[in-house]
Amino acid sequence: MSQDTSHYDFAAIEAKWQDKWLQDKTFKVSEDKTKEKYYLLEMFPYPSGRIHMGHVRNYTIGDVVARFKRKQGYNVLHPMGWDAFGLPAENAAIKNGIHPAKWTYENMDYMRTQLSQMGLSYDWDREIATCNPKYYKWEQQFFIECYEKDLIYQKITVVNWCETCQTVLAREQVIDGCCWRCDQGVEPRKMNGWFFKITDYAEELLAECDHLDGWPEKVLTMQRNWIGKSVGADIDFKVEGRDDVLTIFTTRPDTIYGATFMSIAPEHPLVAELTKGTSREAEVADFVKKTIIAKQRQKAGDELDKEGVFTGGYGINPYTGDRVPIYAANFVLMEYGTGAVMAVPAHDQRDFEFAKKYNIDIKVVVQPAKEPLEASSMEEAYTDPGVLVNSGEFSDLKSAKAKKAITHKGEQEGFGRRQTTYRLRDWGISRQRYWGTPIPMIHCQECGVQPAPLESLPITLPMDVTIDKSGQSPLHTLESYYATSCPKCGGAARRETDTLDTFVESSWYFARYTCPTNTETPLDREAVDYWLPVDQYIGGVEHAILHLLYSRFFTKILRDLGYLTVGEPFKNLLTQGMVIKDGFKMSKSKGNVVDPAILIEKYGADTVRLFSLFAAPPERDLEWSDQGVDGAYRFLNKVHRFIMKHLDIIKDKNLNIPEVLSGSSKDLHRKTHQTIAKVTADIDDKFHFNTAIAAVMELNNTLASLTSPESQEYPEPGVIQEAALAIIQLLSPMVPHFSEELWQLVGNEGTLTHSPWPVFDEEATRVDEITLVIQVNGKVRSRLQVLPTISEDEIKQMASEDERVLKFTAGKQIRKIIVIKNKLVNIVAN
């Protein structure tokens, strides 16, 4: 007897299956060399206290892929953990008077519960927290090993200082002149700090971009631009009246005879030297200060108005002997090349505009093939290659040949050399905050800087501290922490009180997931060799430069230290779009946040998952819609009602599908296998979950229509059963609790998690024939029965030769035949 109920008790169903998965350790995994592995990872969250809709979307996307791959027979690693160090914990400690550790661990507990309520298929036995000494012990060991291999060093530099956060920021962490974390203005400050030599890996990081076929091109472009490789020459200009040499880097040595001034970065040490004790000293110093602040507050993509100031000094062009005035200019970057460039106004637009503004000579040294240039009449710089003029012995050479010849002369005479430079700078990793990994270095007045002994690791953060309202780290003044002995001489010494940039922790966590409980070594070689690289990584495009570049760099370090075999961490990368509501990204500041907990309570986790997948392809922004959530909920109830109504048929183990089908049975059988084929392709190849869900909805509609009382031909029970079971199976990665419950209700043992993904029958998907409408001048005149595989040329020929059509085209010239695939043919004749 069939049952019929409209009730879908999502709360009871979801709690039941979450408990079962947890108790049975359904998603626990280990290395199995007999199975092909699949490592699926979403960027782990900061434990801020509550998950938001961005988390829901990101982790649901990943969970669908993980569940799908399990059902395809892969050995799937899908772990979760916490990027747990950082400023928000300190800010909460100040605000609420609690220790950062207490705030962090309480948030992790709460968010772990929230993630479990979403039905996410994590192997929680692999959970890590970067603030746990068992994790950062190994990071401290990496630091020491890198220091000993000269991959880490300390130096005094002008750094980006955030007064609000009381810490230094890496260049990548200054966004539009503001701190990436608190959005407050950043100011320059000289400070001693620790740096990773990421520049040693610049060429490899750049070259490997060409082999990351599974990454979005926009991310690779951003990384290539950030690395910023330039090939050219270093050329030495002597400074008039001084022993100094000012070295410039140029990618256009062919234009050196046209240099009419030099530009140096305001921070260049020669600026102060040239103006010291002169009438220009105060003016230049004011310009330098103003420019540094303006640069740090500059928004991405914006250009400062080109400004400069004459230093009073002159360089001597080694090729011409000309005196060339030296300007401090706001468009020259100290971190690019040598911090100094020759300026050729005739052949560089920026230099052209600067020369016009400050009334500096313009000299043409490269002529185009067509109309010759006159400096006095130029309205913009000519920047293309050409033939050299006014260039001494190099005149009449083409630009490409002249570049080599001019550079070669510089090498022969000792004032020039070929050079490759990068925009990428070494990674500053010192932070003046408490809640971070302690840097394992010791300062001794006698022995200098020494690494802490490996057996003393982990150097742990003291827990008996308070953070006052200034936000300053207590480590700098806590004698019980910093007072230690030198590991070399045994004398009194001071422990390093800076902590590591939190991006260090997130640069290798994916490797630790492969062996999170290993206490003997940072990484178990057998485990990392089995699991790495990550097959699919998922996260926001905002991490394109910071996290993703650092992770690539750190993987190469760990490879060179002997811990890894792979040189790249992530084989494939998906950057999901944002969640948008009322035209803006969801955020507390916009007041447009939707709390997932409220939605789960009202609709259930499966509905929230379904909506987040159906509303948009993952790489695009998702526009929030209350109606969309309601629609997802109604669809699940519709499926549930159908299954319950036809439970007797669907549970019947004695049913089979006749070898020969016709009518509605054949149509439904075909639709089922077409849907399996489409959903498989949409998930496996494209991650187009929205179209996969739409296909299941179509199948459900077809099934409901053919089995309704109004249906003229009821399908075979075995075909109905096949379609219903396919719907449950195809929905299982998207709505796992719902599908598990229905799978059990229809009489199946065990869990859907490890049951095989349905396989479609290629033969069953084929359509026997389709009907094409034939129009003549827009009016229906005939119809054709054709195979779906017929070519367009064959269709045109058959349509034009059709007997009925010929009655309407006789005596007329056929001007055009328009074919709309699988629908109609329109013949235009007059």
PDB file of C-alpha atoms in Angstrom, residues 231-239 245-257 259 261-265 268 270 314-319 324-327 332-333 336-344 350-351 406-407 415-421:
ATOM      1  CA  VAL A 231      64.983  41.775 -18.691  1.00  0.00           C
ATOM      2  CA  GLY A 232      67.389  44.604 -19.477  1.00  0.00           C
ATOM      3  CA  ALA A 233      70.658  46.104 -18.320  1.00  0.00           C
ATOM      4  CA  ASP A 234      72.233  47.756 -15.289  1.00  0.00           C
ATOM      5  CA  ILE A 235      74.248  50.835 -16.301  1.00  0.00           C
ATOM      6  CA  ASP A 236      76.492  52.858 -13.968  1.00  0.00           C
ATOM      7  CA  PHE A 237      76.311  56.662 -14.006  1.00  0.00           C
ATOM      8  CA  LYS A 238      79.056  58.384 -12.047  1.00  0.00           C
ATOM      9  CA  VAL A 239      77.768  61.168  -9.812  1.00  0.00           C
ATOM     10  CA  VAL A 245      78.032  55.602  -8.716  1.00  0.00           C
ATOM     11  CA  LEU A 246      74.314  55.648  -9.457  1.00  0.00           C
ATOM     12  CA  THR A 247      73.287  52.382 -11.099  1.00  0.00           C
ATOM     13  CA  ILE A 248      70.131  52.419 -13.172  1.00  0.00           C
ATOM     14  CA  PHE A 249      68.136  49.500 -14.524  1.00  0.00           C
ATOM     15  CA  THR A 250      66.547  49.818 -17.956  1.00  0.00           C
ATOM     16  CA  THR A 251      64.685  47.526 -20.316  1.00  0.00           C
ATOM     17  CA  ARG A 252      65.481  49.965 -23.161  1.00  0.00           C
ATOM     18  CA  PRO A 253      69.271  50.369 -23.402  1.00  0.00           C
ATOM     19  CA  ASP A 254      68.715  51.284 -27.057  1.00  0.00           C
ATOM     20  CA  THR A 255      67.408  54.689 -25.890  1.00  0.00           C
ATOM     21  CA  ILE A 256      70.303  55.634 -23.586  1.00  0.00           C
ATOM     22  CA  TYR A 257      71.540  58.354 -25.919  1.00  0.00           C
ATOM     23  CA  ALA A 259      68.472  60.292 -21.555  1.00  0.00           C
ATOM     24  CA  PHE A 261      67.496  63.408 -16.776  1.00  0.00           C
ATOM     25  CA  MET A 262      67.587  60.685 -14.142  1.00  0.00           C
ATOM     26  CA  SER A 263      64.836  59.751 -11.698  1.00  0.00           C
ATOM     27  CA  ILE A 264      65.470  58.123  -8.351  1.00  0.00           C
ATOM     28  CA  ALA A 265      63.079  56.878  -5.701  1.00  0.00           C
ATOM     29  CA  HIS A 268      66.997  56.221  -2.240  1.00  0.00           C
ATOM     30  CA  LEU A 270      71.590  59.149  -2.408  1.00  0.00           C
ATOM     31  CA  TYR A 314      74.148  65.362 -11.829  1.00  0.00           C
ATOM     32  CA  GLY A 315      74.971  61.968 -13.244  1.00  0.00           C
ATOM     33  CA  ILE A 316      77.400  61.420 -16.112  1.00  0.00           C
ATOM     34  CA  ASN A 317      76.049  59.342 -18.997  1.00  0.00           C
ATOM     35  CA  PRO A 318      78.836  56.778 -19.610  1.00  0.00           C
ATOM     36  CA  TYR A 319      77.998  56.547 -23.321  1.00  0.00           C
ATOM     37  CA  VAL A 324      72.249  64.508 -16.592  1.00  0.00           C
ATOM     38  CA  PRO A 325      70.236  66.193 -13.789  1.00  0.00           C
ATOM     39  CA  ILE A 326      69.053  63.888 -10.996  1.00  0.00           C
ATOM     40  CA  TYR A 327      65.455  64.233  -9.833  1.00  0.00           C
ATOM     41  CA  VAL A 332      60.149  55.467  -9.157  1.00  0.00           C
ATOM     42  CA  LEU A 333      59.954  52.443  -6.848  1.00  0.00           C
ATOM     43  CA  TYR A 336      62.118  47.736  -8.326  1.00  0.00           C
ATOM     44  CA  GLY A 337      65.510  47.317  -9.969  1.00  0.00           C
ATOM     45  CA  THR A 338      68.018  49.655  -8.364  1.00  0.00           C
ATOM     46  CA  GLY A 339      65.553  52.347  -7.336  1.00  0.00           C
ATOM     47  CA  ALA A 340      66.948  54.577 -10.090  1.00  0.00           C
ATOM     48  CA  VAL A 341      66.098  54.928 -13.780  1.00  0.00           C
ATOM     49  CA  MET A 342      67.342  56.943 -16.711  1.00  0.00           C
ATOM     50  CA  ALA A 343      64.639  59.148 -18.163  1.00  0.00           C
ATOM     51  CA  VAL A 344      64.171  59.308 -21.938  1.00  0.00           C
ATOM     52  CA  ARG A 350      55.813  58.867 -18.106  1.00  0.00           C
ATOM     53  CA  ASP A 351      59.155  60.612 -18.717  1.00  0.00           C
ATOM     54  CA  ILE A 406      74.885  48.870 -26.390  1.00  0.00           C
ATOM     55  CA  THR A 407      74.749  46.414 -23.486  1.00  0.00           C
ATOM     56  CA  PHE A 415      80.036  50.259 -16.692  1.00  0.00           C
ATOM     57  CA  GLY A 416      77.148  48.028 -17.829  1.00  0.00           C
ATOM     58  CA  ARG A 417      75.906  44.455 -17.641  1.00  0.00           C
ATOM     59  CA  ARG A 418      72.889  42.400 -18.613  1.00  0.00           C
ATOM     60  CA  GLN A 419      70.386  42.119 -15.786  1.00  0.00           C
ATOM     61  CA  THR A 420      67.087  40.485 -14.967  1.00  0.00           C
ATOM     62  CA  THR A 421      65.049  42.037 -12.195  1.00  0.00           C
TER      63      THR A 421
END
